[in-house]
PDB file of C-alpha atoms in Angstrom:
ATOM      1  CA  UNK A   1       4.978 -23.323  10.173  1.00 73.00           C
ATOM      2  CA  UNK A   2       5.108 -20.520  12.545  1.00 88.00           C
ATOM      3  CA  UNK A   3       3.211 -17.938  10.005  1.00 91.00           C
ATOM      4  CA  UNK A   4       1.395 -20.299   8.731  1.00 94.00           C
ATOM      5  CA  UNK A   5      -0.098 -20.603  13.186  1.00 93.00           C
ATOM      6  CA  UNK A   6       0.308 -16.978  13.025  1.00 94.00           C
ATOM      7  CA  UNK A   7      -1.774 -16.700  10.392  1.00 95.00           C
ATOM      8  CA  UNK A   8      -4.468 -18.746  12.031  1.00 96.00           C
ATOM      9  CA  UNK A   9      -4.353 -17.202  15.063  1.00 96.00           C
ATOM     10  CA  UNK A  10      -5.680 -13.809  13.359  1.00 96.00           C
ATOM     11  CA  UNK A  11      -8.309 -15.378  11.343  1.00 97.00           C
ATOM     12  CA  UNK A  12     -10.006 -17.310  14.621  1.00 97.00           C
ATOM     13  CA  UNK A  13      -9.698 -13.533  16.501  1.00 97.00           C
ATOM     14  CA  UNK A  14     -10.990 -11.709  13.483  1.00 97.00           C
ATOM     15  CA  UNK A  15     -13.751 -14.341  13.398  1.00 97.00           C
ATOM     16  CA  UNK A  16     -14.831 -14.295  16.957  1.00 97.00           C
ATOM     17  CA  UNK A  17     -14.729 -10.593  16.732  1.00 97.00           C
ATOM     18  CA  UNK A  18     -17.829 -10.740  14.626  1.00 97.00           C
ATOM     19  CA  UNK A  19     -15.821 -10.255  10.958  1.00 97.00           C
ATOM     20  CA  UNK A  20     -16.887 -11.136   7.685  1.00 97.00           C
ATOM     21  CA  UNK A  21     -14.421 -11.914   4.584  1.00 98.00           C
ATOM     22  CA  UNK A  22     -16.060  -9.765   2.121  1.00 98.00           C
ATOM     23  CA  UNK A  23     -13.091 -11.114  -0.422  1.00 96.00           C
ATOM     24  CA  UNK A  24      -9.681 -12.154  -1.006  1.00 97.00           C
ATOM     25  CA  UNK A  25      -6.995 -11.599  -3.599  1.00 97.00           C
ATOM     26  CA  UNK A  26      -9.137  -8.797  -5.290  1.00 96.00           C
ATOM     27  CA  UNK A  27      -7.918  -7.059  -8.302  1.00 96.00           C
ATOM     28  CA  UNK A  28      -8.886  -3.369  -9.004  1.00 97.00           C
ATOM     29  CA  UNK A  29      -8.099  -0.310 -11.640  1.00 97.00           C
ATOM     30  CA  UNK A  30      -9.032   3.301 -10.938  1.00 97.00           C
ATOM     31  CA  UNK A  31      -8.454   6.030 -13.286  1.00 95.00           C
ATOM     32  CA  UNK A  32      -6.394   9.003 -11.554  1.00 93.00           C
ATOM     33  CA  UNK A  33      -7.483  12.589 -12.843  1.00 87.00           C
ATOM     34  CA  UNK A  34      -4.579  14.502 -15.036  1.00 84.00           C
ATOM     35  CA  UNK A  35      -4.343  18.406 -14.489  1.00 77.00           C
ATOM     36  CA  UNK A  36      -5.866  19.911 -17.042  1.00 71.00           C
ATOM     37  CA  UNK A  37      -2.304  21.178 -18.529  1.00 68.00           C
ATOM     38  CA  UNK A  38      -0.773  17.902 -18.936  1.00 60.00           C
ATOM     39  CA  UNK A  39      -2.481  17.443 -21.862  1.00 63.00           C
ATOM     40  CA  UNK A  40      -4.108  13.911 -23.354  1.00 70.00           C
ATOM     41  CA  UNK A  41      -3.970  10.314 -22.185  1.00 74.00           C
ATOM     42  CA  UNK A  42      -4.575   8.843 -18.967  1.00 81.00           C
ATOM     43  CA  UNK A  43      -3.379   6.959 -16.322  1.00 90.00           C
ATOM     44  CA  UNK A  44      -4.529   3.827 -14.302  1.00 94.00           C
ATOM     45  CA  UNK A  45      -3.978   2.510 -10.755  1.00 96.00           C
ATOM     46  CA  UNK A  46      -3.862  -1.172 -10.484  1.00 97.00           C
ATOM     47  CA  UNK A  47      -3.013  -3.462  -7.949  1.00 96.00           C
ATOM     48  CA  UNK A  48      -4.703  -6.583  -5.933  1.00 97.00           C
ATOM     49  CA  UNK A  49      -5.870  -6.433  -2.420  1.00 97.00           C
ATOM     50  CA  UNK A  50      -5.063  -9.531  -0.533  1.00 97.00           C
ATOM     51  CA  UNK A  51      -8.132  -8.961   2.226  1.00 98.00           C
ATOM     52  CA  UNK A  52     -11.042  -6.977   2.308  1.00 98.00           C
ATOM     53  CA  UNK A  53     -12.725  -7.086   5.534  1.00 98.00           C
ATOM     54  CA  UNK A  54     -16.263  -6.137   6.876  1.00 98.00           C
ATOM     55  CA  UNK A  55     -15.879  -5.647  10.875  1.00 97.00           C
ATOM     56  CA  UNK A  56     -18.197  -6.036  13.450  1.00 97.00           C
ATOM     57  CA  UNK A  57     -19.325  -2.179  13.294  1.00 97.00           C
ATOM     58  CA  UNK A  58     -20.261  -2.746  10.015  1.00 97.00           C
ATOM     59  CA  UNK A  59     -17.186  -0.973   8.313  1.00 97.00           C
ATOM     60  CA  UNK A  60     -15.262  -1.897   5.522  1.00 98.00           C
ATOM     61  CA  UNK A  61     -11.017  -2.536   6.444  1.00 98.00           C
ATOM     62  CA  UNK A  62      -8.567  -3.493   3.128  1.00 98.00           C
ATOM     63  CA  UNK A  63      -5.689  -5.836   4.632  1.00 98.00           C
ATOM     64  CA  UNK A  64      -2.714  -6.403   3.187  1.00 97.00           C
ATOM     65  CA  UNK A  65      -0.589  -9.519   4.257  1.00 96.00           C
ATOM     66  CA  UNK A  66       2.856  -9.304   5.322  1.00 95.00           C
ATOM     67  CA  UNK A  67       5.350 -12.153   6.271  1.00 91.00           C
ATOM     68  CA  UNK A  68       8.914  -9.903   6.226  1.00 88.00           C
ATOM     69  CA  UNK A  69      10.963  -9.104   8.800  1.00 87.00           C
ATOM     70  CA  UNK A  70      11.778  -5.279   8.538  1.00 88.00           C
ATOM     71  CA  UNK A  71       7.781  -4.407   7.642  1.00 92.00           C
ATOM     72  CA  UNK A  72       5.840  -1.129   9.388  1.00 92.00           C
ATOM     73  CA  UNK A  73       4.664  -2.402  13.154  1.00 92.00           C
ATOM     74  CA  UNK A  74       3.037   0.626  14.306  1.00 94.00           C
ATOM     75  CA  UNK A  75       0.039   3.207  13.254  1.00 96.00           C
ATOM     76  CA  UNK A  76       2.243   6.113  13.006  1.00 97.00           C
ATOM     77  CA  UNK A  77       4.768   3.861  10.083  1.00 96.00           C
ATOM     78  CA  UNK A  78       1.918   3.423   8.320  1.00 96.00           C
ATOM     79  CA  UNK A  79       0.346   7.127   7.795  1.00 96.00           C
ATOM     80  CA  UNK A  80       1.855   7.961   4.651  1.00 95.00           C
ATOM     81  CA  UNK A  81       2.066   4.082   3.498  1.00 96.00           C
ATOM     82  CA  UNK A  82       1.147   4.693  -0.224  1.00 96.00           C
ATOM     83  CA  UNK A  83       0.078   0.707  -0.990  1.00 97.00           C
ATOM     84  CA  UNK A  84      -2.531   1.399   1.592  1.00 98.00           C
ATOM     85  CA  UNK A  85      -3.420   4.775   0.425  1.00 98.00           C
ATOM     86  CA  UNK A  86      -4.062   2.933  -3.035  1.00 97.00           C
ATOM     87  CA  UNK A  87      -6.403   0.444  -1.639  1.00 98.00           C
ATOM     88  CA  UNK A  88      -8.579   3.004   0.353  1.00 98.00           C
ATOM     89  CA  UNK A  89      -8.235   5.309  -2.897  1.00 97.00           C
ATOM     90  CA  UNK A  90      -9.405   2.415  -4.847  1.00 97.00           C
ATOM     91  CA  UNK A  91     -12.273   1.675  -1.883  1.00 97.00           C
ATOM     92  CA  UNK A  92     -14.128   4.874  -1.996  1.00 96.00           C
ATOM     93  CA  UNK A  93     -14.149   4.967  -6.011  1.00 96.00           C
ATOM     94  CA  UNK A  94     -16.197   1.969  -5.822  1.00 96.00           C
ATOM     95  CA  UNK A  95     -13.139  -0.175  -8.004  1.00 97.00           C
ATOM     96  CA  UNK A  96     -13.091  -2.872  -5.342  1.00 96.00           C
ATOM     97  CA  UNK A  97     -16.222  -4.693  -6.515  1.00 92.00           C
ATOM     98  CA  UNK A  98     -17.491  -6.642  -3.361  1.00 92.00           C
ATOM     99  CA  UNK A  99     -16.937  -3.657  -0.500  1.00 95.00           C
ATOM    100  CA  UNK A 100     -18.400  -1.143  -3.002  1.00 94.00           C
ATOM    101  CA  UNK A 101     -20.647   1.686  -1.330  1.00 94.00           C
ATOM    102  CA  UNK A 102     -20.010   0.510   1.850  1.00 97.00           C
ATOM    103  CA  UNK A 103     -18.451   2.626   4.992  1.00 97.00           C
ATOM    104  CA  UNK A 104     -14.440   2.823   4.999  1.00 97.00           C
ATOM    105  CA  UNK A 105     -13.016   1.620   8.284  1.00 98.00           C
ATOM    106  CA  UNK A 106      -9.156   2.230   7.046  1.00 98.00           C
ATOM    107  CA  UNK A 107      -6.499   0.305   5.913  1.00 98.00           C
ATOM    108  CA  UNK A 108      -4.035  -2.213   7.718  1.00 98.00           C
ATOM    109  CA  UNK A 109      -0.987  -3.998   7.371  1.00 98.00           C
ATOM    110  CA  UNK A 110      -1.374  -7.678   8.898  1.00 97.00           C
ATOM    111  CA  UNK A 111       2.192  -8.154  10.227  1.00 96.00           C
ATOM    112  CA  UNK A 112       2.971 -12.036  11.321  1.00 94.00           C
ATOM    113  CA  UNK A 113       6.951 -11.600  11.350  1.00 86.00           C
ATOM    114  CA  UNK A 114       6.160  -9.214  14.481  1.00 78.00           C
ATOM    115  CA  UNK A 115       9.829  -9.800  16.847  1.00 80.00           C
ATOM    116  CA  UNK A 116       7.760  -9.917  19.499  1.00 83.00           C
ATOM    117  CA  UNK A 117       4.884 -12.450  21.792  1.00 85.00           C
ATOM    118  CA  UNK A 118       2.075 -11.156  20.040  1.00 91.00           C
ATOM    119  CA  UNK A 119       1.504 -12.867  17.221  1.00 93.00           C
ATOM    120  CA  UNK A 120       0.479 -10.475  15.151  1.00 95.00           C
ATOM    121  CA  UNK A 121       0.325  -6.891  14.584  1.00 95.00           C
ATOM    122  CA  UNK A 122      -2.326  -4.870  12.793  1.00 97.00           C
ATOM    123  CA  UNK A 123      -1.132  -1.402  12.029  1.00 97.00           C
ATOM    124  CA  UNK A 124      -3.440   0.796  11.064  1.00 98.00           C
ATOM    125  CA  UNK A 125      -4.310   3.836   8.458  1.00 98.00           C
ATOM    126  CA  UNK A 126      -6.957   5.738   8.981  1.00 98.00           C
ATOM    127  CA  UNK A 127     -10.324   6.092   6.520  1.00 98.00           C
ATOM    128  CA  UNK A 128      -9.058   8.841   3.944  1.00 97.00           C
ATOM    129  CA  UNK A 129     -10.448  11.964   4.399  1.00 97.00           C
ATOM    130  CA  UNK A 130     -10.487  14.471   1.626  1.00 96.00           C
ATOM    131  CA  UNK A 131      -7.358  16.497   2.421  1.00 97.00           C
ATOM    132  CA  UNK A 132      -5.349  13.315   2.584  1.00 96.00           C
ATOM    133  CA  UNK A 133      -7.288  11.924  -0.316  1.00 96.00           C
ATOM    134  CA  UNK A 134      -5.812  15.196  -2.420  1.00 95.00           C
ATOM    135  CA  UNK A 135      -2.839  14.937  -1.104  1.00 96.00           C
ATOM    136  CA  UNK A 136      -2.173  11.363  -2.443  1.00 97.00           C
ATOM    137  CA  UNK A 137      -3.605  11.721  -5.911  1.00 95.00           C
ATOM    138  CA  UNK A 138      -1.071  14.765  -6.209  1.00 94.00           C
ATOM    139  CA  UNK A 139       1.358  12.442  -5.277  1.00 94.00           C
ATOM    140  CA  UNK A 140       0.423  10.435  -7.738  1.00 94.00           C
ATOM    141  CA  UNK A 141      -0.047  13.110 -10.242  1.00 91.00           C
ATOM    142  CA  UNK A 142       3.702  14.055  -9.505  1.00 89.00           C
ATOM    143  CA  UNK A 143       4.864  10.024 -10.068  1.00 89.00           C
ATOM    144  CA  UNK A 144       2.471  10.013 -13.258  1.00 88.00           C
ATOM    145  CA  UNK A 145       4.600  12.934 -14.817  1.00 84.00           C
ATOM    146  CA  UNK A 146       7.987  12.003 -13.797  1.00 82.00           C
ATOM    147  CA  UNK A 147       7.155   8.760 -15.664  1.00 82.00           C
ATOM    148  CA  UNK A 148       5.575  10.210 -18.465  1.00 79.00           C
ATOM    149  CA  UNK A 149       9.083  12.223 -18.732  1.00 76.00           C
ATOM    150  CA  UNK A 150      11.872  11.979 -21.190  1.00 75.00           C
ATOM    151  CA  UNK A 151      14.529  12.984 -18.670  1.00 74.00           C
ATOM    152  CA  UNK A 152      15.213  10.810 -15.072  1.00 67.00           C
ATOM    153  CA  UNK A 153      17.585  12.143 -12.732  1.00 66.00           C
ATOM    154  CA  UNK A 154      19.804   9.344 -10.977  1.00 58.00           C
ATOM    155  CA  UNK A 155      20.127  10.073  -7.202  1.00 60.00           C
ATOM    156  CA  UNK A 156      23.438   8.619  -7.367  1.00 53.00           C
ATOM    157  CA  UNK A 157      23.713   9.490  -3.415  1.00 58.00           C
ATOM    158  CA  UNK A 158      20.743   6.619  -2.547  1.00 55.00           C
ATOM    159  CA  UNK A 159      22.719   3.976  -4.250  1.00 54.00           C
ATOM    160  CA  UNK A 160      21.655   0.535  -3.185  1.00 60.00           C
ATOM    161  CA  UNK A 161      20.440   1.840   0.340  1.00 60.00           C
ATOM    162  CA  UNK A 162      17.090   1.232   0.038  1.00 58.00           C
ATOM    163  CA  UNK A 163      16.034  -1.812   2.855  1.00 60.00           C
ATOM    164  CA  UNK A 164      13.096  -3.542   0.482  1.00 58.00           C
ATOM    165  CA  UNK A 165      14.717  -3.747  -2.517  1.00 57.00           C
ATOM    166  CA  UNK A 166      18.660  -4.749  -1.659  1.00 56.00           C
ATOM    167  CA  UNK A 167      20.760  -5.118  -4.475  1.00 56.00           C
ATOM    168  CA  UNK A 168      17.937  -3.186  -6.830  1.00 58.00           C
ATOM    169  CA  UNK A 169      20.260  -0.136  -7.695  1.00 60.00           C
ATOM    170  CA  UNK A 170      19.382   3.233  -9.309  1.00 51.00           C
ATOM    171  CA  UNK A 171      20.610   4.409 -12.435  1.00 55.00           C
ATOM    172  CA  UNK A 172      24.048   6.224 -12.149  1.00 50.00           C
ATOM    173  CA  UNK A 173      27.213   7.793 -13.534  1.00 52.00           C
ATOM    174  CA  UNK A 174      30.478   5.516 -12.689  1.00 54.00           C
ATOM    175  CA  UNK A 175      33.254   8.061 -12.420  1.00 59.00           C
ATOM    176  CA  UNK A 176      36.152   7.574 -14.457  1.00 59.00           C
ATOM    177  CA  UNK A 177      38.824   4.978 -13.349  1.00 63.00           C
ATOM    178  CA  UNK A 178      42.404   5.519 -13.744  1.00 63.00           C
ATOM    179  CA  UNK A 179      45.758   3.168 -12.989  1.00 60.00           C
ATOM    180  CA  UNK A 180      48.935   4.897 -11.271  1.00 58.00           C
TER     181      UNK A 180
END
């Protein structure tokens, strides 16, 4: 019940700030360039946006909906965020249908577990610009080529430590047990 007030708290500010629901739930698929020695084939981005938002100044924010406890609360956790680098990649190549060709106002996270009285918290990412546009796609280049591999290293040192996905291990080598 609390999220769900949370949750309606948010929409009756973003409303009476002048906001418009451009669409909800939104699927998209852009194609991400290969460098040119990679060879053939190609390789798709896809994901669903939960929000995407047209603000009073006319610009266009994608909002993603979170309800965890241990989720980014402030601008600067959010930066490098790649789900929201996805969804602003995905914005200016026109893949989200209903915000297409119109001005990019960022990304946010729409935080209602927030451990504090506000309650809600909207970090935010920046519009792209093209340096950190680059940057991402090579980051994506790099993850589309590690995949593409035959070989995965195990990084047997991260075992289980990562907070979203507890229990989700890595691939590793069990050293060899031996009795007395």
């Amino acid at each position: 019940r609390d999220l769900v007030d949370r949750l309606a708290q948010y929409l009756r500010d973003f409303a009476a700030g002048g906001g418009e629901l451009l669409a909800s739930e939104t699927p998209f698929e852009v194609e991400i360039p290969l460098p040119p020695h990679d060879g053939e084939g190609r390789a798709l981005l896809r994901g669903v946006v939960d929000r995407v938002e047209r603000r009073a100044d006319g610009t266009v924010v994608i909002v993603d909906l979170k309800t965890g406890r241990a989720e980014p609360r402030t601008d600067k956790a959010v930066v490098e965020n790649p789900q929201l680098l996805a969804y602003q990649l995905a914005h200016d190549a026109g893949a989200i249908a209903p915000s297409a060709g119109l001005p990019a106002g960022g990304a946010e996270l729409l935080v209602l577990h927030t451990g504090t009285a506000k309650p809600y918290l909207e970090p935010r990412q920046a519009p792209l610009d093209d340096e950190a546009r680059e940057r991402f796609i090579a980051r994506l280049q790099h993850a589309i080529a590690v995949m593409a591999g035959t070989r995965f290293a195990a990084p047997y040192e991260q075992h289980c430590r990562d907070e979203h996905a507890h229990g989700v291990c890595r691939i590793h080598v069990v050293g060899a047990v031996s009795a007395p």
